[in-house]
PDB file of C-alpha atoms in Angstrom:
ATOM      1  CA  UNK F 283     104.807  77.874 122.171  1.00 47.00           C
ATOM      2  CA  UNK F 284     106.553  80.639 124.415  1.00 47.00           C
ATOM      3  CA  UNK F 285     109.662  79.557 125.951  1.00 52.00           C
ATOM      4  CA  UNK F 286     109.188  75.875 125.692  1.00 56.00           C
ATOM      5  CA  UNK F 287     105.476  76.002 127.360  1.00 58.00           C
ATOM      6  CA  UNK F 288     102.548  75.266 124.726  1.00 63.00           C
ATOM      7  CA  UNK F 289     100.642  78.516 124.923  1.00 59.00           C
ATOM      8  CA  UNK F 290      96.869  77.752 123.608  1.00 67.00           C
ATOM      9  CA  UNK F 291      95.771  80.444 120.428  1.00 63.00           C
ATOM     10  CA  UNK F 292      92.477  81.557 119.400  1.00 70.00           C
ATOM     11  CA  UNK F 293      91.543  83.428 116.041  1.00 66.00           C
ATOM     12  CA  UNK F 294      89.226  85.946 117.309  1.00 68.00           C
ATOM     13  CA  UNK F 295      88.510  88.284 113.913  1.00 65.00           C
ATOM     14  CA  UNK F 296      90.357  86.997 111.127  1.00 61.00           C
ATOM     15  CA  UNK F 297      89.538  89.850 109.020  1.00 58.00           C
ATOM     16  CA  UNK F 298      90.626  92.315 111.746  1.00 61.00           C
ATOM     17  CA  UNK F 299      93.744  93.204 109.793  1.00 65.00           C
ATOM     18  CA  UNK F 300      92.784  93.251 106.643  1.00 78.00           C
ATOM     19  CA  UNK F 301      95.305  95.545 104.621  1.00 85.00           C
ATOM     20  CA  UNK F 302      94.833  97.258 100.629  1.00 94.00           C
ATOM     21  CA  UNK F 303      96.943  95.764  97.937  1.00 95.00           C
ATOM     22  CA  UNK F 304      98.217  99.613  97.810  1.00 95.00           C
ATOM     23  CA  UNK F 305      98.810 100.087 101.720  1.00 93.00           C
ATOM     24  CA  UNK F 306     101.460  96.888 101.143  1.00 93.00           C
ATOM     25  CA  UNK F 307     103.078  97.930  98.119  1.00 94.00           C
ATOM     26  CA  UNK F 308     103.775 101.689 100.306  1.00 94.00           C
ATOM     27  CA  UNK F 309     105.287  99.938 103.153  1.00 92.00           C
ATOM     28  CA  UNK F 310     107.297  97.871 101.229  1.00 93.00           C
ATOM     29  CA  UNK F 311     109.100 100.793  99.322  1.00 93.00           C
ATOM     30  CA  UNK F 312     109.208 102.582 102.455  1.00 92.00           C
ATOM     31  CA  UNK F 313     111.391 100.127 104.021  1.00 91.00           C
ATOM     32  CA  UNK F 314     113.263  99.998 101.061  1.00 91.00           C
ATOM     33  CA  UNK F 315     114.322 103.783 100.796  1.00 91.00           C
ATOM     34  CA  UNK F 316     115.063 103.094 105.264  1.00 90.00           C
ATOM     35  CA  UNK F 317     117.537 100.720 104.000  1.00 90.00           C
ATOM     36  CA  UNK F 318     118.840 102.537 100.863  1.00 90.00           C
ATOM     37  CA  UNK F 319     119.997 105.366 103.416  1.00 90.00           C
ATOM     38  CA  UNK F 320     121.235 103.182 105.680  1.00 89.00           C
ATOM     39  CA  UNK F 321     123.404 101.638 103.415  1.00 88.00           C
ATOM     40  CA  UNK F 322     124.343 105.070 102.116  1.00 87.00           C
ATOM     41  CA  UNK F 323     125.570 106.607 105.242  1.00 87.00           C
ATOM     42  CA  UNK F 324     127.707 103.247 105.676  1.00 85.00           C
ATOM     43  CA  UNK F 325     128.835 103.246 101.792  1.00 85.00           C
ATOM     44  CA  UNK F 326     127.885  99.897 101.488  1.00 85.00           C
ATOM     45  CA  UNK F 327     125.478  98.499  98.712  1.00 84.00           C
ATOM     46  CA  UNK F 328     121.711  98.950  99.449  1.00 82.00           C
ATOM     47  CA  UNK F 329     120.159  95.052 100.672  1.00 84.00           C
ATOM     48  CA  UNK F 330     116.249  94.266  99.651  1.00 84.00           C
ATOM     49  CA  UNK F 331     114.932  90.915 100.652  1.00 89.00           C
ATOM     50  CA  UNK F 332     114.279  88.351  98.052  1.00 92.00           C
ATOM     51  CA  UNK F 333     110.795  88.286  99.290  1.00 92.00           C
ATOM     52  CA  UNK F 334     110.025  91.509  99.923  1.00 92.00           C
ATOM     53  CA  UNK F 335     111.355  91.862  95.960  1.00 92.00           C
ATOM     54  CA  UNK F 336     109.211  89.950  94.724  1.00 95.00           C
ATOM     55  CA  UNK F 337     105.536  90.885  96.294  1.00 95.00           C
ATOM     56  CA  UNK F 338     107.322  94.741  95.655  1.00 94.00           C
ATOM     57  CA  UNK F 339     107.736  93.383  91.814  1.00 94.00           C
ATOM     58  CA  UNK F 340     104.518  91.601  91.855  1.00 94.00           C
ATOM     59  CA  UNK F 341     101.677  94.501  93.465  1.00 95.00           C
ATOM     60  CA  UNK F 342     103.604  97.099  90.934  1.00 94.00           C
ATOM     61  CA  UNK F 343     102.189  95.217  88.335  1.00 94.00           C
ATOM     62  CA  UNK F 344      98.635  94.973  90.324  1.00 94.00           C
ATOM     63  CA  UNK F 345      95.782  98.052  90.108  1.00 95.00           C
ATOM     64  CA  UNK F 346      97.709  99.092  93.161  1.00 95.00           C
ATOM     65  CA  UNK F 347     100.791 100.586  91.434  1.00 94.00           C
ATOM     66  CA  UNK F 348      98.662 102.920  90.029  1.00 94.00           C
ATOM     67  CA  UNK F 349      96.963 104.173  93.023  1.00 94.00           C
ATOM     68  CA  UNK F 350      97.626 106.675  95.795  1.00 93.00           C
ATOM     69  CA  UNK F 351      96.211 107.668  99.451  1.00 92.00           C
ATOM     70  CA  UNK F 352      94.220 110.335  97.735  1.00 94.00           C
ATOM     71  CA  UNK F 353      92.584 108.130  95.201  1.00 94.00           C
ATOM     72  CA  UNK F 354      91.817 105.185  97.593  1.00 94.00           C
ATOM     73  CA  UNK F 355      90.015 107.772 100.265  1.00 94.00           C
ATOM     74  CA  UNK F 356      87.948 109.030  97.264  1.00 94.00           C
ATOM     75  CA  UNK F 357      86.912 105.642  96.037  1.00 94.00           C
ATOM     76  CA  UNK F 358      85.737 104.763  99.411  1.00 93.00           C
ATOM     77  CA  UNK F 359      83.880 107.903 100.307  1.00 93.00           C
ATOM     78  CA  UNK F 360      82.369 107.062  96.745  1.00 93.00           C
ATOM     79  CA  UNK F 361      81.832 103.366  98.011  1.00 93.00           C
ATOM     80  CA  UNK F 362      80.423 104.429 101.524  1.00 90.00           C
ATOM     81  CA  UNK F 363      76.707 105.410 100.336  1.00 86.00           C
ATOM     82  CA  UNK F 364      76.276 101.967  98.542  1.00 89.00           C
ATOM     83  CA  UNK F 365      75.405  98.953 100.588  1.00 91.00           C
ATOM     84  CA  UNK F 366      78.725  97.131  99.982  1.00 94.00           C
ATOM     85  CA  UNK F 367      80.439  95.446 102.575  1.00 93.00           C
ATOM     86  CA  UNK F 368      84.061  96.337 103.797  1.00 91.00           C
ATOM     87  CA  UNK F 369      85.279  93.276 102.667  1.00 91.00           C
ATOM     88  CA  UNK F 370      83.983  93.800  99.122  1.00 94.00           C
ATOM     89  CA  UNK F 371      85.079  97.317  98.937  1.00 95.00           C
ATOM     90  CA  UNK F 372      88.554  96.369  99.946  1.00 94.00           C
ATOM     91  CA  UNK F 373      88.625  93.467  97.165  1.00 95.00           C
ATOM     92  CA  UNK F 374      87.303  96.134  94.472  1.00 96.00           C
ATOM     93  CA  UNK F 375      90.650  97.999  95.139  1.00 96.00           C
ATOM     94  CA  UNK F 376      92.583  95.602  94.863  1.00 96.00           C
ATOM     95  CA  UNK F 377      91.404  93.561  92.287  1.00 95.00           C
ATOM     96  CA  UNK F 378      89.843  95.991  89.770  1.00 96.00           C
ATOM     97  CA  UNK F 379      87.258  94.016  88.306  1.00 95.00           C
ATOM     98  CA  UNK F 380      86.973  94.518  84.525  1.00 93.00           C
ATOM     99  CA  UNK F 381      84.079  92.124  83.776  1.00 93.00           C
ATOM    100  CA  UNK F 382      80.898  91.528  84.941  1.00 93.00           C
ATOM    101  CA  UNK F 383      81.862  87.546  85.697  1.00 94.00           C
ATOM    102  CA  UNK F 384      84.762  89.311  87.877  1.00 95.00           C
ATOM    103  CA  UNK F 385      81.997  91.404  89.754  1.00 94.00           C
ATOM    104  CA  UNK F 386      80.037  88.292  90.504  1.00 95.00           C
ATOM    105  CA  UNK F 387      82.976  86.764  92.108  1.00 94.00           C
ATOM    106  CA  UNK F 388      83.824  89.789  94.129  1.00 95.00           C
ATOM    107  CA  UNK F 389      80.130  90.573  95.996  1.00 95.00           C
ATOM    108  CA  UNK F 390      78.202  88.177  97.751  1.00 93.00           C
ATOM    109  CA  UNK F 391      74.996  86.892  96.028  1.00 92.00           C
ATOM    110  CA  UNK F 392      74.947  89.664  93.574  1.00 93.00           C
ATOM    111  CA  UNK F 393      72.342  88.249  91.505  1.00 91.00           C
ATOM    112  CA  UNK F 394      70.202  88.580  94.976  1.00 93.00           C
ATOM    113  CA  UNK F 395      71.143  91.840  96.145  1.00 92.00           C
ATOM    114  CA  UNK F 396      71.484  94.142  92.996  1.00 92.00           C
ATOM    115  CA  UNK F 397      70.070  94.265  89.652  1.00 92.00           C
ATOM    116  CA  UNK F 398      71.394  94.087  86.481  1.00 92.00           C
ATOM    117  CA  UNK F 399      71.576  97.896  85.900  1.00 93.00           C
ATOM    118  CA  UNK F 400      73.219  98.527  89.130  1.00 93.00           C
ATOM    119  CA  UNK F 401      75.987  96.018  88.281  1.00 94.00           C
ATOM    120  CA  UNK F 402      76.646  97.559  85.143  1.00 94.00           C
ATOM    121  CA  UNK F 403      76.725 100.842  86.852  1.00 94.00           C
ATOM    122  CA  UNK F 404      79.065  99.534  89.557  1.00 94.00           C
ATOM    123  CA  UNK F 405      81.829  98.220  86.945  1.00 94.00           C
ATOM    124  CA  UNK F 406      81.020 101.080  84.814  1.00 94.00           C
ATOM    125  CA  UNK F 407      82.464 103.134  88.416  1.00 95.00           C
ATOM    126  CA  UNK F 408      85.624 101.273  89.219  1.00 95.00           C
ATOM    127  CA  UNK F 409      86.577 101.633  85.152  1.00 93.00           C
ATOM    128  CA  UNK F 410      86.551 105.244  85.343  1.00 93.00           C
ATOM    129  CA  UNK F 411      87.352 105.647  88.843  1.00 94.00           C
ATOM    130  CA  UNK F 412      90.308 103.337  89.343  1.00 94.00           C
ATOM    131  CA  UNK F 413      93.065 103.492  86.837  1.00 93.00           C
ATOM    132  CA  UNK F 414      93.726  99.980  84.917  1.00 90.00           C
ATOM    133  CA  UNK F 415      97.069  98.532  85.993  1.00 88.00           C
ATOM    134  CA  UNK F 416     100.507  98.919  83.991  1.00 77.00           C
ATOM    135  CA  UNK F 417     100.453  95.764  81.360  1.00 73.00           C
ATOM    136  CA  UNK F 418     103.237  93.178  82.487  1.00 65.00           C
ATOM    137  CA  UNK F 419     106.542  93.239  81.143  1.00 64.00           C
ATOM    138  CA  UNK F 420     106.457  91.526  77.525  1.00 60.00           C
ATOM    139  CA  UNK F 421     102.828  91.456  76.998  1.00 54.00           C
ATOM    140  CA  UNK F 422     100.762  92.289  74.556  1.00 50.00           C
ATOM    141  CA  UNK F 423      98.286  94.969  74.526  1.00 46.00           C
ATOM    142  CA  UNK F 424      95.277  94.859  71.895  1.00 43.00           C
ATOM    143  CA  UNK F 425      93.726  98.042  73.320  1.00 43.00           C
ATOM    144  CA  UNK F 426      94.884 101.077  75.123  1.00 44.00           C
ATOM    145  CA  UNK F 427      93.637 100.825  78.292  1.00 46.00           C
ATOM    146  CA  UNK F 428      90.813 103.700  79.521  1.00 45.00           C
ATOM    147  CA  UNK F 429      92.562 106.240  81.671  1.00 48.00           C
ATOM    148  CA  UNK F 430      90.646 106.939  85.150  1.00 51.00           C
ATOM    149  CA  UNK F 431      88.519 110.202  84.731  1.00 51.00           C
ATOM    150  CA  UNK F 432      88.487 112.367  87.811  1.00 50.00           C
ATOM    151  CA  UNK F 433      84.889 113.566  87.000  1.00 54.00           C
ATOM    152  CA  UNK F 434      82.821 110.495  87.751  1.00 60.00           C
ATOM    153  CA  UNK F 435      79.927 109.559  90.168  1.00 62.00           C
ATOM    154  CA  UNK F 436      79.668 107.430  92.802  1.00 65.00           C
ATOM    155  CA  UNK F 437      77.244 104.356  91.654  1.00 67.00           C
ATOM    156  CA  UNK F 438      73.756 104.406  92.840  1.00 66.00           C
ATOM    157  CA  UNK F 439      73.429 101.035  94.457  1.00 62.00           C
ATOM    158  CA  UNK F 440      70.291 100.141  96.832  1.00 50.00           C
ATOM    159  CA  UNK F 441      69.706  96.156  98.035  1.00 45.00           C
ATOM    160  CA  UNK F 442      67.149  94.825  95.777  1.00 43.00           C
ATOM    161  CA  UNK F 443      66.396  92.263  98.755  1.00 42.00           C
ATOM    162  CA  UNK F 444      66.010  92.098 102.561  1.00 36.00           C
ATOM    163  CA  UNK F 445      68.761  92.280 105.061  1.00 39.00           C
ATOM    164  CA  UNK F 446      69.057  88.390 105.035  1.00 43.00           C
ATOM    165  CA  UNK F 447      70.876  88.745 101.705  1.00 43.00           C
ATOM    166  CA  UNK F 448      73.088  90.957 103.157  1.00 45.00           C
ATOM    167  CA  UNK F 449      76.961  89.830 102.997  1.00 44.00           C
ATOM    168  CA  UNK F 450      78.034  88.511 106.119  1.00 42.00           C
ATOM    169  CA  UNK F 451      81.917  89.283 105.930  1.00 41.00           C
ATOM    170  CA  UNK F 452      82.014  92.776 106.591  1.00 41.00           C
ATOM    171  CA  UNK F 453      84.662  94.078 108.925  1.00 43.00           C
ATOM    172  CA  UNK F 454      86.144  98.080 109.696  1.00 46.00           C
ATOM    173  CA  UNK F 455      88.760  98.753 107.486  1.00 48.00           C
ATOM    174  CA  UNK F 456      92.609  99.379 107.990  1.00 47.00           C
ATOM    175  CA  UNK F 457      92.524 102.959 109.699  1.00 49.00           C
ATOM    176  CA  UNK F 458      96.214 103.100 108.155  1.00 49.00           C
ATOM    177  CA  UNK F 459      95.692 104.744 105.097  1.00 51.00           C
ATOM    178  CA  UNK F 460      96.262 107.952 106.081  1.00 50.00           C
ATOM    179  CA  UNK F 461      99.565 106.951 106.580  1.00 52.00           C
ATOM    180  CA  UNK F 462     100.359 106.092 103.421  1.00 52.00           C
ATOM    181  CA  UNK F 463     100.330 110.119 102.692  1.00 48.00           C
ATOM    182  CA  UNK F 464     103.331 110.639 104.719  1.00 48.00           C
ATOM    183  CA  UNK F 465     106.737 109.426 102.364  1.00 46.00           C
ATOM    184  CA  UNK F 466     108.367 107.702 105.572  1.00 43.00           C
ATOM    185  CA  UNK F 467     105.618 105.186 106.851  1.00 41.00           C
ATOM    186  CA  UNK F 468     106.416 104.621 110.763  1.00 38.00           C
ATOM    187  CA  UNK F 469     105.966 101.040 111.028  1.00 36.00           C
ATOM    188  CA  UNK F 470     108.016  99.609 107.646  1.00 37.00           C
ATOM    189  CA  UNK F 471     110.912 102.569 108.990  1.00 41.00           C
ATOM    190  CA  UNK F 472     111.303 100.775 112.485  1.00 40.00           C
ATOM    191  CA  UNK F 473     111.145  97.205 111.321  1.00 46.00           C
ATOM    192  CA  UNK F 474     113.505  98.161 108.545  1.00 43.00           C
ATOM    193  CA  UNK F 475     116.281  99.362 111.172  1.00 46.00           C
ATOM    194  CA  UNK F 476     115.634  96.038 113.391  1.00 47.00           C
ATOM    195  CA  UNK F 477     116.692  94.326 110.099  1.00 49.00           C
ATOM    196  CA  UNK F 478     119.529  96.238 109.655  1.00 47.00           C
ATOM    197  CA  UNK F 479     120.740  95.983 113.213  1.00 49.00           C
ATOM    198  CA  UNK F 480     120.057  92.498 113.509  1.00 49.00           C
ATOM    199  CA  UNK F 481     122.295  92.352 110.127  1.00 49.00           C
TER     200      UNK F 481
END
């Protein structure tokens, strides 16, 4: 509805802005250190949504707190010469599967597409490629978790099937992770100083 007049909306790509756990978790602390100076310059106590607190809270404790810009490009250069969709890829990242019943639910028709020894090579990849996330506060650990190696290879994966397998969901991904290199990211600076002046 724009100004009173029922204005008819269609989804045309809902997976058209499909962001990385990590890419959130950037923006978020971004906008944080925006308002941290803010309130600095103004010598008044820094404010942080109760929201934005919580998700901030929440993805620390997700694989994403323990990766970077630099890691996530490598990962999907590594992820580029297998048949994976973007979608998938993009769910990898952020979910870290550890199991092979958490690999099944991540690809489509895996049984179909791969065989066994490519799906053991795939989660053998993403344990030595992506870093396992911090444990939550008050838990308890039986093992020490396997450190990410930087030396590892990128998982030789080639559709066991024809196209018709293929997963269906595949989209471009965000072209915003190069941003996340840079310390101030543009977009959570600017919405950050509408909050404040809207404060």
């Amino acid at each position: 509805e724009y100004m009173g007049v029922p204005v008819p909306m269609k989804i045309i790509d809902p997976n058209a802005g499909t962001l990385l756990n990590v890419e959130v978790l950037k923006k978020l602390r971004s906008a944080q250190k925006v308002r941290e100076r803010q309130a600095k310059n103004k010598h008044q106590k820094p404010y942080q949504p109760w929201i934005e607190k919580q998700v901030q809270a929440y993805l620390a404790q997700t694989p994403a707190g323990k990766q970077d810009a630099e890691l996530v490009e490598q990962v999907l250069q590594d992820l580029s010469l297998t048949p994976l969709s973007s979608l998938e890829k993009v769910i990898i990242l952020n979910n870290r599967p550890e199991s092979e019943v958490e690999l099944h639910m991540t690809l489509e028709s895996a049984e179909q597409r791969f065989t066994d020894q490519q799906l053991t090579d795939l989660l053998k990849y993403i344990r030595e490629a992506l870093p396992a996330p911090a444990p939550a506060p008050g838990s308890v650990v039986a093992t020490q978790p396997v450190p990410a190696q930087p030396n590892h290879s990128p998982p030789q994966l080639i559709a066991t099937h024809s196209p018709e397998h293929q997963p269906s969901r595949s989209q471009p991904l965000p072209e915003g992770i190069d941003d996340m290199e840079e310390e101030g990211g543009g977009v959570a600076e600017s919405d950050s100083e509408g909050e404040q002046d809207n404060d």
